[in-house]
mmCIF file of C-alpha atoms in Angstrom:
data_model
loop_
_atom_site.group_PDB
_atom_site.id
_atom_site.type_symbol
_atom_site.label_atom_id
_atom_site.label_comp_id
_atom_site.label_asym_id
_atom_site.label_seq_id
_atom_site.Cartn_x
_atom_site.Cartn_y
_atom_site.Cartn_z
ATOM 1 C CA MET A 1 113.454 114.273 130.552
ATOM 2 C CA TYR A 2 115.128 113.415 127.273
ATOM 3 C CA ASP A 3 117.802 115.681 125.576
ATOM 4 C CA TYR A 4 116.470 115.306 121.977
ATOM 5 C CA SER A 5 119.449 117.274 120.714
ATOM 6 C CA THR A 6 121.494 114.187 121.182
ATOM 7 C CA PHE A 7 119.157 112.030 118.992
ATOM 8 C CA PRO A 8 119.913 111.467 115.307
ATOM 9 C CA ASP A 9 118.471 114.192 113.187
ATOM 10 C CA ASP A 10 117.611 112.984 109.682
ATOM 11 C CA LEU A 11 115.205 114.241 107.000
ATOM 12 C CA VAL A 12 113.122 111.276 105.989
ATOM 13 C CA TYR A 13 110.202 111.306 103.560
ATOM 14 C CA PHE A 14 107.628 108.528 103.573
ATOM 15 C CA VAL A 15 105.509 108.150 100.435
ATOM 16 C CA ASP A 16 102.297 106.199 100.041
ATOM 17 C CA MET A 17 100.555 105.795 96.714
ATOM 18 C CA LYS A 18 96.855 106.307 97.450
ATOM 19 C CA SER A 19 94.623 103.371 96.580
ATOM 20 C CA PHE A 20 97.387 101.955 94.453
ATOM 21 C CA PHE A 21 95.977 98.852 93.009
ATOM 22 C CA ALA A 22 92.684 100.512 92.227
ATOM 23 C CA SER A 23 94.357 103.695 90.896
ATOM 24 C CA VAL A 24 96.557 101.621 88.474
ATOM 25 C CA SER A 25 93.489 99.654 87.346
ATOM 26 C CA CYS A 26 91.463 102.768 86.682
ATOM 27 C CA ILE A 27 94.257 104.290 84.640
ATOM 28 C CA LEU A 28 94.744 101.197 82.615
ATOM 29 C CA MET A 29 90.945 101.378 81.743
ATOM 30 C CA GLY A 30 91.160 105.123 80.891
ATOM 31 C CA LEU A 31 89.220 106.064 84.194
ATOM 32 C CA ASP A 32 89.990 108.793 86.728
ATOM 33 C CA PRO A 33 90.896 107.099 89.988
ATOM 34 C CA LEU A 34 89.539 110.149 91.876
ATOM 35 C CA LYS A 35 86.064 110.127 90.251
ATOM 36 C CA VAL A 36 85.210 106.565 89.519
ATOM 37 C CA LYS A 37 83.960 103.883 92.021
ATOM 38 C CA MET A 38 86.268 100.858 91.684
ATOM 39 C CA ALA A 39 87.206 97.890 93.836
ATOM 40 C CA VAL A 40 90.022 95.569 93.162
ATOM 41 C CA VAL A 41 89.008 92.145 94.494
ATOM 42 C CA GLY A 42 91.059 88.964 94.894
ATOM 43 C CA ASP A 43 88.717 86.915 92.723
ATOM 44 C CA THR A 44 85.605 88.497 91.239
ATOM 45 C CA ASN A 45 84.087 85.020 90.754
ATOM 46 C CA ARG A 46 84.020 84.317 94.504
ATOM 47 C CA ASP A 47 81.500 86.236 96.632
ATOM 48 C CA GLY A 48 83.529 85.986 99.794
ATOM 49 C CA SER A 49 86.644 87.437 97.965
ATOM 50 C CA VAL A 50 88.440 90.175 99.728
ATOM 51 C CA VAL A 51 88.765 93.832 98.400
ATOM 52 C CA LEU A 52 92.396 94.548 98.031
ATOM 53 C CA ALA A 53 92.017 98.167 97.209
ATOM 54 C CA ALA A 54 89.212 100.744 96.674
ATOM 55 C CA THR A 55 89.073 104.096 95.111
ATOM 56 C CA PRO A 56 88.123 107.198 97.241
ATOM 57 C CA GLU A 57 84.677 107.158 95.748
ATOM 58 C CA MET A 58 84.194 103.440 96.801
ATOM 59 C CA LYS A 59 85.480 104.486 100.359
ATOM 60 C CA LYS A 60 82.713 107.061 100.598
ATOM 61 C CA LEU A 61 80.252 104.128 100.151
ATOM 62 C CA GLY A 62 81.931 102.381 103.117
ATOM 63 C CA ILE A 63 83.920 99.885 100.971
ATOM 64 C CA LYS A 64 87.522 99.592 101.739
ATOM 65 C CA THR A 65 90.393 97.048 101.876
ATOM 66 C CA GLY A 66 89.292 94.076 103.835
ATOM 67 C CA ASN A 67 85.569 94.206 102.771
ATOM 68 C CA ARG A 68 84.160 91.272 100.946
ATOM 69 C CA LEU A 69 82.784 91.195 97.438
ATOM 70 C CA PHE A 70 79.271 90.412 98.598
ATOM 71 C CA GLU A 71 79.320 93.721 100.620
ATOM 72 C CA ILE A 72 79.769 95.815 97.580
ATOM 73 C CA PRO A 73 76.521 97.538 96.354
ATOM 74 C CA LYS A 74 75.131 96.290 93.085
ATOM 75 C CA GLN A 75 75.228 99.482 91.136
ATOM 76 C CA LYS A 76 75.881 100.066 87.514
ATOM 77 C CA ASP A 77 78.366 102.754 88.234
ATOM 78 C CA ILE A 78 80.760 100.475 90.202
ATOM 79 C CA TYR A 79 83.668 98.669 88.660
ATOM 80 C CA ILE A 80 84.905 95.490 90.205
ATOM 81 C CA VAL A 81 88.107 94.104 88.701
ATOM 82 C CA ASN A 82 90.631 91.323 89.479
ATOM 83 C CA PRO A 83 94.120 92.287 90.489
ATOM 84 C CA SER A 84 96.867 92.405 87.852
ATOM 85 C CA MET A 85 99.940 91.911 90.178
ATOM 86 C CA SER A 86 102.422 91.976 87.447
ATOM 87 C CA LEU A 87 101.213 95.293 86.218
ATOM 88 C CA TYR A 88 101.226 96.709 89.838
ATOM 89 C CA VAL A 89 104.880 95.641 90.268
ATOM 90 C CA ASN A 90 105.839 97.097 87.068
ATOM 91 C CA ILE A 91 104.389 100.394 87.836
ATOM 92 C CA SER A 92 105.804 100.319 91.382
ATOM 93 C CA ASN A 93 109.250 99.680 89.760
ATOM 94 C CA LYS A 94 108.820 102.658 87.371
ATOM 95 C CA ILE A 95 107.997 104.881 90.256
ATOM 96 C CA THR A 96 110.977 103.715 92.169
ATOM 97 C CA GLU A 97 113.082 104.365 89.086
ATOM 98 C CA LEU A 98 111.729 107.938 88.860
ATOM 99 C CA MET A 99 112.720 108.603 92.577
ATOM 100 C CA LEU A 100 116.286 107.165 92.066
ATOM 101 C CA THR A 101 116.999 108.871 88.796
ATOM 102 C CA LYS A 102 115.612 112.311 89.846
ATOM 103 C CA TYR A 103 115.638 112.744 93.618
ATOM 104 C CA VAL A 104 117.722 110.399 95.736
ATOM 105 C CA ALA A 105 120.497 107.802 95.665
ATOM 106 C CA HIS A 106 119.784 104.104 95.915
ATOM 107 C CA ILE A 107 121.664 103.924 99.178
ATOM 108 C CA ASP A 108 119.170 106.492 100.827
ATOM 109 C CA PHE A 109 116.046 104.708 99.470
ATOM 110 C CA MET A 110 114.023 102.006 101.163
ATOM 111 C CA GLN A 111 111.104 100.232 99.448
ATOM 112 C CA TYR A 112 108.592 99.529 102.303
ATOM 113 C CA SER A 113 105.917 97.800 100.206
ATOM 114 C CA ILE A 114 104.666 97.734 96.653
ATOM 115 C CA ASP A 115 102.942 101.143 97.160
ATOM 116 C CA GLU A 116 105.072 102.768 99.987
ATOM 117 C CA PHE A 117 108.664 103.794 100.166
ATOM 118 C CA ALA A 118 110.892 106.003 102.188
ATOM 119 C CA PHE A 119 114.051 107.852 101.678
ATOM 120 C CA SER A 120 116.455 110.086 103.586
ATOM 121 C CA MET A 121 116.953 113.548 102.079
ATOM 122 C CA LYS A 122 119.688 114.715 104.481
ATOM 123 C CA GLY A 123 122.403 116.222 102.512
ATOM 124 C CA TYR A 124 120.219 116.634 99.407
ATOM 125 C CA GLU A 125 118.979 120.152 100.243
ATOM 126 C CA LYS A 126 121.615 121.972 98.193
ATOM 127 C CA LEU A 127 120.935 119.644 95.225
ATOM 128 C CA HIS A 128 117.233 120.232 95.021
ATOM 129 C CA LYS A 129 117.124 123.892 96.377
ATOM 130 C CA LEU A 130 113.546 123.400 97.843
ATOM 131 C CA SER A 131 112.205 123.456 101.158
ATOM 132 C CA PRO A 132 111.178 119.948 102.441
ATOM 133 C CA LEU A 133 107.484 120.855 101.839
ATOM 134 C CA ASP A 134 108.035 122.241 98.363
ATOM 135 C CA LEU A 135 110.139 119.107 97.516
ATOM 136 C CA ALA A 136 107.366 116.885 98.802
ATOM 137 C CA LEU A 137 104.863 118.720 96.639
ATOM 138 C CA LYS A 138 107.127 118.500 93.618
ATOM 139 C CA ILE A 139 107.575 114.746 94.133
ATOM 140 C CA GLN A 140 103.711 114.226 94.494
ATOM 141 C CA GLN A 141 103.191 116.281 91.276
ATOM 142 C CA ASP A 142 105.833 114.267 89.484
ATOM 143 C CA ILE A 143 104.297 110.981 90.371
ATOM 144 C CA TYR A 144 100.837 112.232 89.357
ATOM 145 C CA ASP A 145 102.135 113.664 86.012
ATOM 146 C CA HIS A 146 104.038 110.478 85.085
ATOM 147 C CA PHE A 147 101.544 107.883 86.471
ATOM 148 C CA GLY A 148 98.324 109.571 87.215
ATOM 149 C CA ILE A 149 98.530 108.261 90.848
ATOM 150 C CA SER A 150 97.914 110.403 93.932
ATOM 151 C CA SER A 151 100.243 110.095 96.806
ATOM 152 C CA SER A 152 100.658 111.129 100.449
ATOM 153 C CA ILE A 153 104.070 112.176 101.877
ATOM 154 C CA GLY A 154 105.093 112.383 105.391
ATOM 155 C CA ILE A 155 108.227 114.197 106.427
ATOM 156 C CA GLY A 156 110.043 113.530 109.736
ATOM 157 C CA SER A 157 113.364 113.400 111.595
ATOM 158 C CA ASN A 158 113.268 109.580 111.441
ATOM 159 C CA LEU A 159 111.380 106.728 109.597
ATOM 160 C CA LEU A 160 108.735 106.305 112.316
ATOM 161 C CA LEU A 161 107.831 110.081 112.535
ATOM 162 C CA ALA A 162 107.733 110.394 108.680
ATOM 163 C CA LYS A 163 105.484 107.348 108.429
ATOM 164 C CA MET A 164 103.160 108.647 111.260
ATOM 165 C CA CYS A 165 102.957 112.119 109.645
ATOM 166 C CA MET A 166 102.160 110.438 106.216
ATOM 167 C CA ASP A 167 99.490 108.235 107.948
ATOM 168 C CA ILE A 168 97.768 111.286 109.783
ATOM 169 C CA ASP A 169 97.866 113.360 106.596
ATOM 170 C CA SER A 170 96.408 110.814 104.340
ATOM 171 C CA LYS A 171 93.442 110.417 106.651
ATOM 172 C CA LYS A 172 92.741 114.115 106.537
ATOM 173 C CA HIS A 173 93.138 114.879 102.965
ATOM 174 C CA PRO A 174 91.445 113.253 99.970
#
């Protein structure tokens, strides 16, 4: 049996921007990512092109990352767009900037991918004066207010547990 009290005890937040490419593309077009059916496809001119991201409404139709363009139903209420990687990188950088100016120091921040990042909040409790859950909710709201993008946040005592909590949560909540 392990004595878990000897293990490092950190406070790690793992954040994922939900349907990031599709959300950013929707916002660029003045659409609500939570209400519209949109797929971002590698190349809209190639039938076999891969879906890079899909909004929650598209996912309800069974279309998600990895599907092919030819699998998307031909409906007038579905938007199919090409990716805009420079825009996605720009928005990702701005979200990172928000985190680094408002919540955590650069040394405690780790960019995991263009739409996922983690940070250690150990030692920041007195600064933010919020419970871990309340701080996560504040961060989610801040990202949404600034960028219109929904997110999931997992909290754990290490990076793996925080990522697992985030993955489990994101599958249970829209």
